[in-house]
PDB file of C-alpha atoms in Angstrom:
ATOM      1  CA  UNK A  30      48.807  12.949 -35.350  1.00  0.00           C
ATOM      2  CA  UNK A  31      45.957  15.185 -36.403  1.00  0.00           C
ATOM      3  CA  UNK A  32      42.301  14.207 -36.876  1.00  0.00           C
ATOM      4  CA  UNK A  33      40.969  16.329 -39.733  1.00  0.00           C
ATOM      5  CA  UNK A  34      37.761  16.895 -41.695  1.00  0.00           C
ATOM      6  CA  UNK A  35      39.420  16.518 -45.071  1.00  0.00           C
ATOM      7  CA  UNK A  36      36.071  16.012 -46.768  1.00  0.00           C
ATOM      8  CA  UNK A  37      35.118  19.610 -45.976  1.00  0.00           C
ATOM      9  CA  UNK A  38      34.578  21.857 -48.996  1.00  0.00           C
ATOM     10  CA  UNK A  39      37.209  24.310 -47.755  1.00  0.00           C
ATOM     11  CA  UNK A  40      39.920  21.863 -48.819  1.00  0.00           C
ATOM     12  CA  UNK A  41      38.355  21.919 -52.279  1.00  0.00           C
ATOM     13  CA  UNK A  42      38.512  25.733 -52.301  1.00  0.00           C
ATOM     14  CA  UNK A  43      34.778  26.126 -51.595  1.00  0.00           C
ATOM     15  CA  UNK A  44      33.631  28.532 -48.868  1.00  0.00           C
ATOM     16  CA  UNK A  45      29.914  29.079 -48.198  1.00  0.00           C
ATOM     17  CA  UNK A  46      29.091  27.465 -51.542  1.00  0.00           C
ATOM     18  CA  UNK A  47      31.442  29.672 -53.570  1.00  0.00           C
ATOM     19  CA  UNK A  48      34.653  28.503 -55.252  1.00  0.00           C
ATOM     20  CA  UNK A  49      37.594  30.703 -54.255  1.00  0.00           C
ATOM     21  CA  UNK A  50      40.616  28.598 -55.213  1.00  0.00           C
ATOM     22  CA  UNK A  51      41.617  25.201 -56.563  1.00  0.00           C
ATOM     23  CA  UNK A  52      41.383  22.040 -54.457  1.00  0.00           C
ATOM     24  CA  UNK A  53      44.580  21.947 -52.416  1.00  0.00           C
ATOM     25  CA  UNK A  54      44.448  18.775 -50.328  1.00  0.00           C
ATOM     26  CA  UNK A  55      47.888  17.676 -51.635  1.00  0.00           C
ATOM     27  CA  UNK A  56      49.423  21.026 -50.600  1.00  0.00           C
ATOM     28  CA  UNK A  57      47.797  20.857 -47.151  1.00  0.00           C
ATOM     29  CA  UNK A  58      49.093  17.314 -46.630  1.00  0.00           C
ATOM     30  CA  UNK A  59      52.568  18.222 -47.803  1.00  0.00           C
ATOM     31  CA  UNK A  60      52.660  21.094 -45.301  1.00  0.00           C
ATOM     32  CA  UNK A  61      51.555  18.691 -42.546  1.00  0.00           C
ATOM     33  CA  UNK A  62      54.227  16.088 -43.314  1.00  0.00           C
ATOM     34  CA  UNK A  63      56.895  18.830 -43.474  1.00  0.00           C
ATOM     35  CA  UNK A  64      55.744  20.104 -40.067  1.00  0.00           C
ATOM     36  CA  UNK A  65      56.358  16.680 -38.517  1.00  0.00           C
ATOM     37  CA  UNK A  66      52.815  15.279 -38.565  1.00  0.00           C
ATOM     38  CA  UNK A  67      53.239  11.520 -38.740  1.00  0.00           C
ATOM     39  CA  UNK A  68      49.702  10.342 -39.599  1.00  0.00           C
ATOM     40  CA  UNK A  69      46.301  11.883 -40.093  1.00  0.00           C
ATOM     41  CA  UNK A  70      42.897  10.437 -39.230  1.00  0.00           C
ATOM     42  CA  UNK A  71      40.202  11.638 -41.649  1.00  0.00           C
ATOM     43  CA  UNK A  72      36.923  11.828 -39.741  1.00  0.00           C
ATOM     44  CA  UNK A  73      33.635  10.548 -41.133  1.00  0.00           C
ATOM     45  CA  UNK A  74      30.392  12.142 -39.953  1.00  0.00           C
ATOM     46  CA  UNK A  75      27.779  10.263 -41.986  1.00  0.00           C
ATOM     47  CA  UNK A  76      27.603   7.067 -44.038  1.00  0.00           C
ATOM     48  CA  UNK A  77      28.441   8.889 -47.275  1.00  0.00           C
ATOM     49  CA  UNK A  78      31.170  10.956 -45.624  1.00  0.00           C
ATOM     50  CA  UNK A  79      32.678   7.815 -44.120  1.00  0.00           C
ATOM     51  CA  UNK A  80      32.852   6.250 -47.594  1.00  0.00           C
ATOM     52  CA  UNK A  81      34.618   9.373 -48.854  1.00  0.00           C
ATOM     53  CA  UNK A  82      36.957   9.355 -45.844  1.00  0.00           C
ATOM     54  CA  UNK A  83      37.965   5.774 -46.625  1.00  0.00           C
ATOM     55  CA  UNK A  84      38.584   6.642 -50.271  1.00  0.00           C
ATOM     56  CA  UNK A  85      40.834   9.558 -49.224  1.00  0.00           C
ATOM     57  CA  UNK A  86      42.661   7.388 -46.661  1.00  0.00           C
ATOM     58  CA  UNK A  87      43.512   4.895 -49.398  1.00  0.00           C
ATOM     59  CA  UNK A  88      45.508   7.542 -51.286  1.00  0.00           C
ATOM     60  CA  UNK A  89      48.399   7.712 -48.783  1.00  0.00           C
ATOM     61  CA  UNK A  90      49.963   5.269 -46.340  1.00  0.00           C
ATOM     62  CA  UNK A  91      49.919   7.931 -43.603  1.00  0.00           C
ATOM     63  CA  UNK A  92      46.170   8.554 -43.858  1.00  0.00           C
ATOM     64  CA  UNK A  93      43.552   6.660 -41.828  1.00  0.00           C
ATOM     65  CA  UNK A  94      39.862   7.251 -41.134  1.00  0.00           C
ATOM     66  CA  UNK A  95      36.814   6.731 -38.964  1.00  0.00           C
ATOM     67  CA  UNK A  96      33.348   5.386 -39.789  1.00  0.00           C
ATOM     68  CA  UNK A  97      30.320   6.755 -37.968  1.00  0.00           C
ATOM     69  CA  UNK A  98      27.508   9.292 -37.782  1.00  0.00           C
ATOM     70  CA  UNK A  99      27.933  12.677 -36.100  1.00  0.00           C
ATOM     71  CA  UNK A 100      25.183  13.598 -33.594  1.00  0.00           C
ATOM     72  CA  UNK A 101      23.908  16.428 -35.808  1.00  0.00           C
ATOM     73  CA  UNK A 102      23.453  13.940 -38.684  1.00  0.00           C
ATOM     74  CA  UNK A 103      21.694  11.154 -36.778  1.00  0.00           C
ATOM     75  CA  UNK A 104      18.407  11.842 -38.553  1.00  0.00           C
ATOM     76  CA  UNK A 105      19.967  10.019 -41.509  1.00  0.00           C
ATOM     77  CA  UNK A 106      19.273   6.663 -39.822  1.00  0.00           C
ATOM     78  CA  UNK A 107      15.510   7.260 -39.950  1.00  0.00           C
ATOM     79  CA  UNK A 108      15.492   9.273 -43.159  1.00  0.00           C
ATOM     80  CA  UNK A 109      17.140   6.299 -44.886  1.00  0.00           C
ATOM     81  CA  UNK A 110      13.793   4.516 -44.492  1.00  0.00           C
ATOM     82  CA  UNK A 111      15.438   1.518 -42.807  1.00  0.00           C
ATOM     83  CA  UNK A 112      17.591   2.375 -39.759  1.00  0.00           C
ATOM     84  CA  UNK A 113      18.795  -1.222 -39.337  1.00  0.00           C
ATOM     85  CA  UNK A 114      19.898  -1.435 -42.967  1.00  0.00           C
ATOM     86  CA  UNK A 115      21.706   1.903 -42.538  1.00  0.00           C
ATOM     87  CA  UNK A 116      23.453   0.514 -39.448  1.00  0.00           C
ATOM     88  CA  UNK A 117      24.485  -2.630 -41.346  1.00  0.00           C
ATOM     89  CA  UNK A 118      25.901  -0.495 -44.170  1.00  0.00           C
ATOM     90  CA  UNK A 119      28.072   1.351 -41.622  1.00  0.00           C
ATOM     91  CA  UNK A 120      29.202  -1.957 -40.150  1.00  0.00           C
ATOM     92  CA  UNK A 121      30.071  -3.375 -43.586  1.00  0.00           C
ATOM     93  CA  UNK A 122      32.032  -0.217 -44.444  1.00  0.00           C
ATOM     94  CA  UNK A 123      33.926  -0.356 -41.145  1.00  0.00           C
ATOM     95  CA  UNK A 124      34.837  -4.019 -41.732  1.00  0.00           C
ATOM     96  CA  UNK A 125      35.958  -3.271 -45.283  1.00  0.00           C
ATOM     97  CA  UNK A 126      38.127  -0.433 -43.979  1.00  0.00           C
ATOM     98  CA  UNK A 127      39.638  -2.619 -41.257  1.00  0.00           C
ATOM     99  CA  UNK A 128      40.635  -5.209 -43.874  1.00  0.00           C
ATOM    100  CA  UNK A 129      42.329  -2.429 -45.843  1.00  0.00           C
ATOM    101  CA  UNK A 130      44.166  -1.331 -42.693  1.00  0.00           C
ATOM    102  CA  UNK A 131      42.544   2.091 -42.852  1.00  0.00           C
ATOM    103  CA  UNK A 132      39.591   2.367 -40.430  1.00  0.00           C
ATOM    104  CA  UNK A 133      40.927   2.961 -36.922  1.00  0.00           C
ATOM    105  CA  UNK A 134      37.806   4.111 -35.016  1.00  0.00           C
ATOM    106  CA  UNK A 135      34.034   4.357 -34.900  1.00  0.00           C
ATOM    107  CA  UNK A 136      32.916   7.979 -35.041  1.00  0.00           C
ATOM    108  CA  UNK A 137      32.542  10.790 -34.993  1.00  0.00           C
ATOM    109  CA  UNK A 138      29.576  10.046 -32.763  1.00  0.00           C
ATOM    110  CA  UNK A 139      28.156  11.425 -29.531  1.00  0.00           C
ATOM    111  CA  UNK A 140      25.804  14.209 -28.445  1.00  0.00           C
ATOM    112  CA  UNK A 141      25.604  17.875 -29.458  1.00  0.00           C
ATOM    113  CA  UNK A 142      22.955  19.902 -27.619  1.00  0.00           C
ATOM    114  CA  UNK A 143      24.308  23.200 -28.968  1.00  0.00           C
ATOM    115  CA  UNK A 144      22.917  22.409 -32.413  1.00  0.00           C
ATOM    116  CA  UNK A 145      19.558  20.774 -31.780  1.00  0.00           C
ATOM    117  CA  UNK A 146      18.114  22.471 -34.888  1.00  0.00           C
ATOM    118  CA  UNK A 147      19.942  19.761 -36.888  1.00  0.00           C
ATOM    119  CA  UNK A 148      18.769  16.799 -34.832  1.00  0.00           C
ATOM    120  CA  UNK A 149      16.593  16.505 -31.686  1.00  0.00           C
ATOM    121  CA  UNK A 150      18.150  15.043 -28.506  1.00  0.00           C
ATOM    122  CA  UNK A 151      16.081  11.844 -28.442  1.00  0.00           C
ATOM    123  CA  UNK A 152      17.282  10.832 -31.913  1.00  0.00           C
ATOM    124  CA  UNK A 153      20.850  11.793 -31.029  1.00  0.00           C
ATOM    125  CA  UNK A 154      20.760   9.647 -27.883  1.00  0.00           C
ATOM    126  CA  UNK A 155      19.188   6.670 -29.641  1.00  0.00           C
ATOM    127  CA  UNK A 156      21.792   6.501 -32.396  1.00  0.00           C
ATOM    128  CA  UNK A 157      24.743   7.432 -30.201  1.00  0.00           C
ATOM    129  CA  UNK A 158      23.929   4.377 -28.115  1.00  0.00           C
ATOM    130  CA  UNK A 159      23.413   2.277 -31.246  1.00  0.00           C
ATOM    131  CA  UNK A 160      26.920   3.074 -32.492  1.00  0.00           C
ATOM    132  CA  UNK A 161      28.491   1.359 -29.491  1.00  0.00           C
ATOM    133  CA  UNK A 162      27.333  -1.828 -31.224  1.00  0.00           C
ATOM    134  CA  UNK A 163      29.586  -0.892 -34.152  1.00  0.00           C
ATOM    135  CA  UNK A 164      32.530  -0.580 -31.778  1.00  0.00           C
ATOM    136  CA  UNK A 165      31.661  -3.874 -30.104  1.00  0.00           C
ATOM    137  CA  UNK A 166      31.301  -5.743 -33.401  1.00  0.00           C
ATOM    138  CA  UNK A 167      34.547  -4.375 -34.855  1.00  0.00           C
ATOM    139  CA  UNK A 168      36.659  -4.155 -31.648  1.00  0.00           C
ATOM    140  CA  UNK A 169      37.491  -0.577 -32.639  1.00  0.00           C
ATOM    141  CA  UNK A 170      37.912   2.414 -30.298  1.00  0.00           C
ATOM    142  CA  UNK A 171      35.569   5.413 -30.494  1.00  0.00           C
ATOM    143  CA  UNK A 172      36.093   8.973 -31.663  1.00  0.00           C
ATOM    144  CA  UNK A 173      33.538  10.935 -29.640  1.00  0.00           C
ATOM    145  CA  UNK A 174      31.823  14.336 -29.685  1.00  0.00           C
ATOM    146  CA  UNK A 175      30.312  15.934 -26.572  1.00  0.00           C
ATOM    147  CA  UNK A 176      28.922  19.464 -26.685  1.00  0.00           C
ATOM    148  CA  UNK A 177      26.717  20.900 -23.906  1.00  0.00           C
ATOM    149  CA  UNK A 178      25.512  17.370 -23.167  1.00  0.00           C
ATOM    150  CA  UNK A 179      27.846  15.993 -20.495  1.00  0.00           C
ATOM    151  CA  UNK A 180      25.204  14.398 -18.266  1.00  0.00           C
ATOM    152  CA  UNK A 181      23.428  12.391 -20.965  1.00  0.00           C
ATOM    153  CA  UNK A 182      26.699  11.635 -22.759  1.00  0.00           C
ATOM    154  CA  UNK A 183      28.393  10.202 -19.643  1.00  0.00           C
ATOM    155  CA  UNK A 184      25.299   8.215 -18.738  1.00  0.00           C
ATOM    156  CA  UNK A 185      25.287   6.523 -22.166  1.00  0.00           C
ATOM    157  CA  UNK A 186      29.053   5.901 -22.074  1.00  0.00           C
ATOM    158  CA  UNK A 187      28.746   4.363 -18.601  1.00  0.00           C
ATOM    159  CA  UNK A 188      25.981   2.051 -19.767  1.00  0.00           C
ATOM    160  CA  UNK A 189      28.113   0.875 -22.683  1.00  0.00           C
ATOM    161  CA  UNK A 190      31.527   0.924 -21.039  1.00  0.00           C
ATOM    162  CA  UNK A 191      32.181  -2.745 -21.794  1.00  0.00           C
ATOM    163  CA  UNK A 192      31.307  -2.417 -25.476  1.00  0.00           C
ATOM    164  CA  UNK A 193      34.343  -0.397 -26.546  1.00  0.00           C
ATOM    165  CA  UNK A 194      38.042  -0.834 -25.924  1.00  0.00           C
ATOM    166  CA  UNK A 195      38.871   2.857 -25.595  1.00  0.00           C
ATOM    167  CA  UNK A 196      38.251   6.256 -27.044  1.00  0.00           C
ATOM    168  CA  UNK A 197      38.747   9.994 -27.013  1.00  0.00           C
ATOM    169  CA  UNK A 198      36.187  12.729 -26.390  1.00  0.00           C
ATOM    170  CA  UNK A 199      37.598  15.218 -28.854  1.00  0.00           C
ATOM    171  CA  UNK A 200      37.457  19.027 -29.085  1.00  0.00           C
ATOM    172  CA  UNK A 201      36.727  19.176 -25.348  1.00  0.00           C
ATOM    173  CA  UNK A 202      35.220  22.466 -24.163  1.00  0.00           C
ATOM    174  CA  UNK A 203      33.450  21.386 -20.985  1.00  0.00           C
ATOM    175  CA  UNK A 204      33.949  22.164 -17.305  1.00  0.00           C
ATOM    176  CA  UNK A 205      36.470  20.648 -14.891  1.00  0.00           C
ATOM    177  CA  UNK A 206      33.616  18.523 -13.497  1.00  0.00           C
ATOM    178  CA  UNK A 207      32.748  17.239 -16.985  1.00  0.00           C
ATOM    179  CA  UNK A 208      36.401  16.432 -17.525  1.00  0.00           C
ATOM    180  CA  UNK A 209      36.684  14.536 -14.226  1.00  0.00           C
ATOM    181  CA  UNK A 210      33.651  12.462 -15.180  1.00  0.00           C
ATOM    182  CA  UNK A 211      35.193  11.541 -18.526  1.00  0.00           C
ATOM    183  CA  UNK A 212      38.493  10.649 -16.869  1.00  0.00           C
ATOM    184  CA  UNK A 213      36.635   8.386 -14.426  1.00  0.00           C
ATOM    185  CA  UNK A 214      36.109   6.048 -17.402  1.00  0.00           C
ATOM    186  CA  UNK A 215      39.317   4.012 -17.410  1.00  0.00           C
ATOM    187  CA  UNK A 216      39.476   3.785 -21.207  1.00  0.00           C
ATOM    188  CA  UNK A 217      38.713   7.422 -22.076  1.00  0.00           C
ATOM    189  CA  UNK A 218      41.079  10.162 -23.234  1.00  0.00           C
ATOM    190  CA  UNK A 219      40.317  13.874 -23.605  1.00  0.00           C
ATOM    191  CA  UNK A 220      41.104  15.580 -26.926  1.00  0.00           C
ATOM    192  CA  UNK A 221      42.256  19.201 -27.022  1.00  0.00           C
ATOM    193  CA  UNK A 222      42.318  21.631 -29.962  1.00  0.00           C
ATOM    194  CA  UNK A 223      41.926  25.381 -30.563  1.00  0.00           C
ATOM    195  CA  UNK A 224      38.302  25.306 -29.363  1.00  0.00           C
ATOM    196  CA  UNK A 225      39.577  23.912 -26.045  1.00  0.00           C
ATOM    197  CA  UNK A 226      41.985  26.843 -25.592  1.00  0.00           C
ATOM    198  CA  UNK A 227      39.751  29.874 -26.164  1.00  0.00           C
ATOM    199  CA  UNK A 228      39.295  31.321 -22.708  1.00  0.00           C
ATOM    200  CA  UNK A 229      41.201  31.512 -19.443  1.00  0.00           C
ATOM    201  CA  UNK A 230      38.668  29.101 -17.905  1.00  0.00           C
ATOM    202  CA  UNK A 231      39.381  26.613 -20.722  1.00  0.00           C
ATOM    203  CA  UNK A 232      43.110  26.802 -19.991  1.00  0.00           C
ATOM    204  CA  UNK A 233      42.401  26.127 -16.305  1.00  0.00           C
ATOM    205  CA  UNK A 234      40.560  22.938 -17.304  1.00  0.00           C
ATOM    206  CA  UNK A 235      43.392  21.870 -19.647  1.00  0.00           C
ATOM    207  CA  UNK A 236      45.903  22.371 -16.816  1.00  0.00           C
ATOM    208  CA  UNK A 237      43.962  19.759 -14.853  1.00  0.00           C
ATOM    209  CA  UNK A 238      44.033  17.060 -17.563  1.00  0.00           C
ATOM    210  CA  UNK A 239      46.882  14.607 -16.898  1.00  0.00           C
ATOM    211  CA  UNK A 240      49.098  14.410 -20.002  1.00  0.00           C
ATOM    212  CA  UNK A 241      48.814  10.601 -19.815  1.00  0.00           C
ATOM    213  CA  UNK A 242      45.076  10.951 -20.572  1.00  0.00           C
ATOM    214  CA  UNK A 243      45.236  13.692 -23.199  1.00  0.00           C
ATOM    215  CA  UNK A 244      45.406  13.837 -26.998  1.00  0.00           C
ATOM    216  CA  UNK A 245      45.853  16.889 -29.214  1.00  0.00           C
ATOM    217  CA  UNK A 246      44.295  17.534 -32.616  1.00  0.00           C
ATOM    218  CA  UNK A 247      43.343  20.294 -35.015  1.00  0.00           C
ATOM    219  CA  UNK A 248      39.812  19.327 -36.144  1.00  0.00           C
ATOM    220  CA  UNK A 249      40.737  21.351 -39.220  1.00  0.00           C
ATOM    221  CA  UNK A 250      39.442  23.225 -41.144  1.00  0.00           C
ATOM    222  CA  UNK A 251      37.727  24.369 -37.914  1.00  0.00           C
ATOM    223  CA  UNK A 252      38.924  25.126 -34.372  1.00  0.00           C
ATOM    224  CA  UNK A 253      42.045  27.138 -35.185  1.00  0.00           C
ATOM    225  CA  UNK A 254      43.799  29.063 -32.417  1.00  0.00           C
ATOM    226  CA  UNK A 255      42.830  32.684 -33.030  1.00  0.00           C
ATOM    227  CA  UNK A 256      44.609  35.869 -31.996  1.00  0.00           C
ATOM    228  CA  UNK A 257      41.762  36.516 -29.524  1.00  0.00           C
ATOM    229  CA  UNK A 258      42.228  33.161 -27.741  1.00  0.00           C
ATOM    230  CA  UNK A 259      43.615  33.017 -24.215  1.00  0.00           C
ATOM    231  CA  UNK A 260      46.338  30.587 -25.284  1.00  0.00           C
ATOM    232  CA  UNK A 261      47.710  32.702 -28.156  1.00  0.00           C
ATOM    233  CA  UNK A 262      50.651  34.022 -26.107  1.00  0.00           C
ATOM    234  CA  UNK A 263      52.080  30.511 -25.866  1.00  0.00           C
ATOM    235  CA  UNK A 264      52.138  30.035 -29.658  1.00  0.00           C
ATOM    236  CA  UNK A 265      55.649  30.099 -31.125  1.00  0.00           C
ATOM    237  CA  UNK A 266      55.297  28.412 -34.539  1.00  0.00           C
ATOM    238  CA  UNK A 267      53.796  30.624 -37.223  1.00  0.00           C
ATOM    239  CA  UNK A 268      53.018  30.166 -40.921  1.00  0.00           C
ATOM    240  CA  UNK A 269      52.340  32.926 -43.455  1.00  0.00           C
ATOM    241  CA  UNK A 270      48.652  33.254 -44.333  1.00  0.00           C
ATOM    242  CA  UNK A 271      46.567  35.065 -46.945  1.00  0.00           C
ATOM    243  CA  UNK A 272      42.854  35.620 -47.444  1.00  0.00           C
ATOM    244  CA  UNK A 273      41.079  33.030 -49.581  1.00  0.00           C
ATOM    245  CA  UNK A 274      40.553  35.661 -52.278  1.00  0.00           C
ATOM    246  CA  UNK A 275      44.341  35.986 -52.609  1.00  0.00           C
ATOM    247  CA  UNK A 276      45.082  32.267 -52.466  1.00  0.00           C
ATOM    248  CA  UNK A 277      48.731  31.300 -52.661  1.00  0.00           C
ATOM    249  CA  UNK A 278      49.744  27.676 -52.105  1.00  0.00           C
ATOM    250  CA  UNK A 279      52.835  28.754 -50.136  1.00  0.00           C
ATOM    251  CA  UNK A 280      50.563  30.339 -47.504  1.00  0.00           C
ATOM    252  CA  UNK A 281      47.785  29.117 -45.240  1.00  0.00           C
ATOM    253  CA  UNK A 282      44.287  30.405 -45.950  1.00  0.00           C
ATOM    254  CA  UNK A 283      43.336  32.916 -43.238  1.00  0.00           C
ATOM    255  CA  UNK A 284      40.653  31.449 -40.990  1.00  0.00           C
ATOM    256  CA  UNK A 285      41.076  27.868 -42.268  1.00  0.00           C
ATOM    257  CA  UNK A 286      42.774  25.499 -39.855  1.00  0.00           C
ATOM    258  CA  UNK A 287      45.284  22.936 -41.146  1.00  0.00           C
ATOM    259  CA  UNK A 288      46.853  19.788 -39.674  1.00  0.00           C
ATOM    260  CA  UNK A 289      50.325  21.402 -39.564  1.00  0.00           C
ATOM    261  CA  UNK A 290      48.940  23.739 -36.885  1.00  0.00           C
ATOM    262  CA  UNK A 291      48.699  20.861 -34.390  1.00  0.00           C
ATOM    263  CA  UNK A 292      52.143  22.176 -33.408  1.00  0.00           C
ATOM    264  CA  UNK A 293      50.471  25.312 -32.031  1.00  0.00           C
ATOM    265  CA  UNK A 294      48.095  23.219 -29.915  1.00  0.00           C
ATOM    266  CA  UNK A 295      51.127  21.403 -28.495  1.00  0.00           C
ATOM    267  CA  UNK A 296      52.790  24.736 -27.683  1.00  0.00           C
ATOM    268  CA  UNK A 297      49.730  26.114 -25.879  1.00  0.00           C
ATOM    269  CA  UNK A 298      49.267  22.913 -23.848  1.00  0.00           C
ATOM    270  CA  UNK A 299      52.956  22.971 -22.863  1.00  0.00           C
ATOM    271  CA  UNK A 300      52.813  26.687 -22.073  1.00  0.00           C
ATOM    272  CA  UNK A 301      49.698  26.644 -19.940  1.00  0.00           C
ATOM    273  CA  UNK A 302      50.906  23.556 -18.059  1.00  0.00           C
ATOM    274  CA  UNK A 303      54.379  25.032 -17.546  1.00  0.00           C
ATOM    275  CA  UNK A 304      56.072  22.111 -19.324  1.00  0.00           C
ATOM    276  CA  UNK A 305      59.498  23.057 -20.686  1.00  0.00           C
ATOM    277  CA  UNK A 306      60.336  19.710 -22.355  1.00  0.00           C
ATOM    278  CA  UNK A 307      57.978  20.025 -25.322  1.00  0.00           C
ATOM    279  CA  UNK A 308      59.511  16.994 -27.078  1.00  0.00           C
ATOM    280  CA  UNK A 309      58.754  14.761 -24.104  1.00  0.00           C
ATOM    281  CA  UNK A 310      55.181  16.102 -23.994  1.00  0.00           C
ATOM    282  CA  UNK A 311      54.828  15.463 -27.724  1.00  0.00           C
ATOM    283  CA  UNK A 312      56.120  11.891 -27.300  1.00  0.00           C
ATOM    284  CA  UNK A 313      53.635  11.190 -24.483  1.00  0.00           C
ATOM    285  CA  UNK A 314      50.676  12.583 -26.449  1.00  0.00           C
ATOM    286  CA  UNK A 315      51.746  10.619 -29.537  1.00  0.00           C
ATOM    287  CA  UNK A 316      51.940   7.397 -27.543  1.00  0.00           C
ATOM    288  CA  UNK A 317      48.470   8.051 -26.094  1.00  0.00           C
ATOM    289  CA  UNK A 318      47.129   8.312 -29.649  1.00  0.00           C
ATOM    290  CA  UNK A 319      48.924   5.132 -30.699  1.00  0.00           C
ATOM    291  CA  UNK A 320      47.668   3.306 -27.618  1.00  0.00           C
ATOM    292  CA  UNK A 321      44.062   3.934 -28.672  1.00  0.00           C
ATOM    293  CA  UNK A 322      44.114   4.053 -32.478  1.00  0.00           C
ATOM    294  CA  UNK A 323      47.305   2.210 -33.494  1.00  0.00           C
ATOM    295  CA  UNK A 324      47.943  -0.322 -30.698  1.00  0.00           C
ATOM    296  CA  UNK A 325      49.856  -2.670 -33.035  1.00  0.00           C
ATOM    297  CA  UNK A 326      52.362   0.146 -33.681  1.00  0.00           C
ATOM    298  CA  UNK A 327      52.832   1.170 -30.068  1.00  0.00           C
ATOM    299  CA  UNK A 328      56.102  -0.652 -29.443  1.00  0.00           C
ATOM    300  CA  UNK A 329      57.747   0.442 -32.682  1.00  0.00           C
ATOM    301  CA  UNK A 330      56.522   4.029 -32.214  1.00  0.00           C
ATOM    302  CA  UNK A 331      57.887   4.107 -28.664  1.00  0.00           C
ATOM    303  CA  UNK A 332      61.197   2.584 -29.783  1.00  0.00           C
ATOM    304  CA  UNK A 333      61.572   5.145 -32.567  1.00  0.00           C
ATOM    305  CA  UNK A 334      60.849   8.012 -30.191  1.00  0.00           C
ATOM    306  CA  UNK A 335      63.308   6.712 -27.615  1.00  0.00           C
ATOM    307  CA  UNK A 336      65.967   6.190 -30.284  1.00  0.00           C
ATOM    308  CA  UNK A 337      65.483   9.747 -31.488  1.00  0.00           C
ATOM    309  CA  UNK A 338      65.779  11.075 -27.963  1.00  0.00           C
ATOM    310  CA  UNK A 339      69.003   9.146 -27.259  1.00  0.00           C
ATOM    311  CA  UNK A 340      70.528  10.485 -30.468  1.00  0.00           C
ATOM    312  CA  UNK A 341      69.647  14.050 -29.516  1.00  0.00           C
ATOM    313  CA  UNK A 342      71.211  13.547 -26.080  1.00  0.00           C
TER     314      UNK A 342
END
């Protein structure tokens, strides 16, 4: 399972506004399925992006999506001229997506105090809180973003704890204390990707996250595991890569993360935690994801995993 920003221009071959190669979403997906990725959640970060995410999700039975507004985009509520109407449009889109069996979460929403030049904290807080009403109205879990804002984020989550059935705070880069606070919410999971595995201190925090409360993801095309990252020594699975200027569909684009690379995140988590049974770890993390985003599939997913394990034994 790999949440991904498939709407990003990089998957259309566009980097910093310049076209370098053809759109290659189909190639990226094919590589993911071949690497054992079972489903992908396409994340929405604005009303328009959420519409696009739903349209992409409808192209393949293994694709799903979220509907919500990222903290750095929360100005769009007020810039729309009618924040309530904007909220209702998000709600209508979420309901449409639920009927189609495609929308599995509200998000990406939360707080990002690292990038206040995009949106001031008061507006972020106001519309983060507002989006809990989307979760309450739809009975969907939440896909959450917390960057340099743990205190305010946890305060808002605590106030709205009964409005959402569960969720994950993805791309976690906070301290052990931040992590403990998140895990004190009974329905919260912590999401780990390349950004969570950069430094030795990050790995120490990851070691302390119980696998029963963890999810892994790529957040591609961002958050790849780089050669300078503390976790790189645990990476075993490698793909050939070439610079975007020398694009070749058989290779990854250097510097662009892909959903197939969720395998590397799994390897680093296993390595830093000293877990030798990587298949068991993978099964646990997969079930965590199903428990939150695909609860109706949990039994069949667990049965399939158990069947596979018995066969291999």
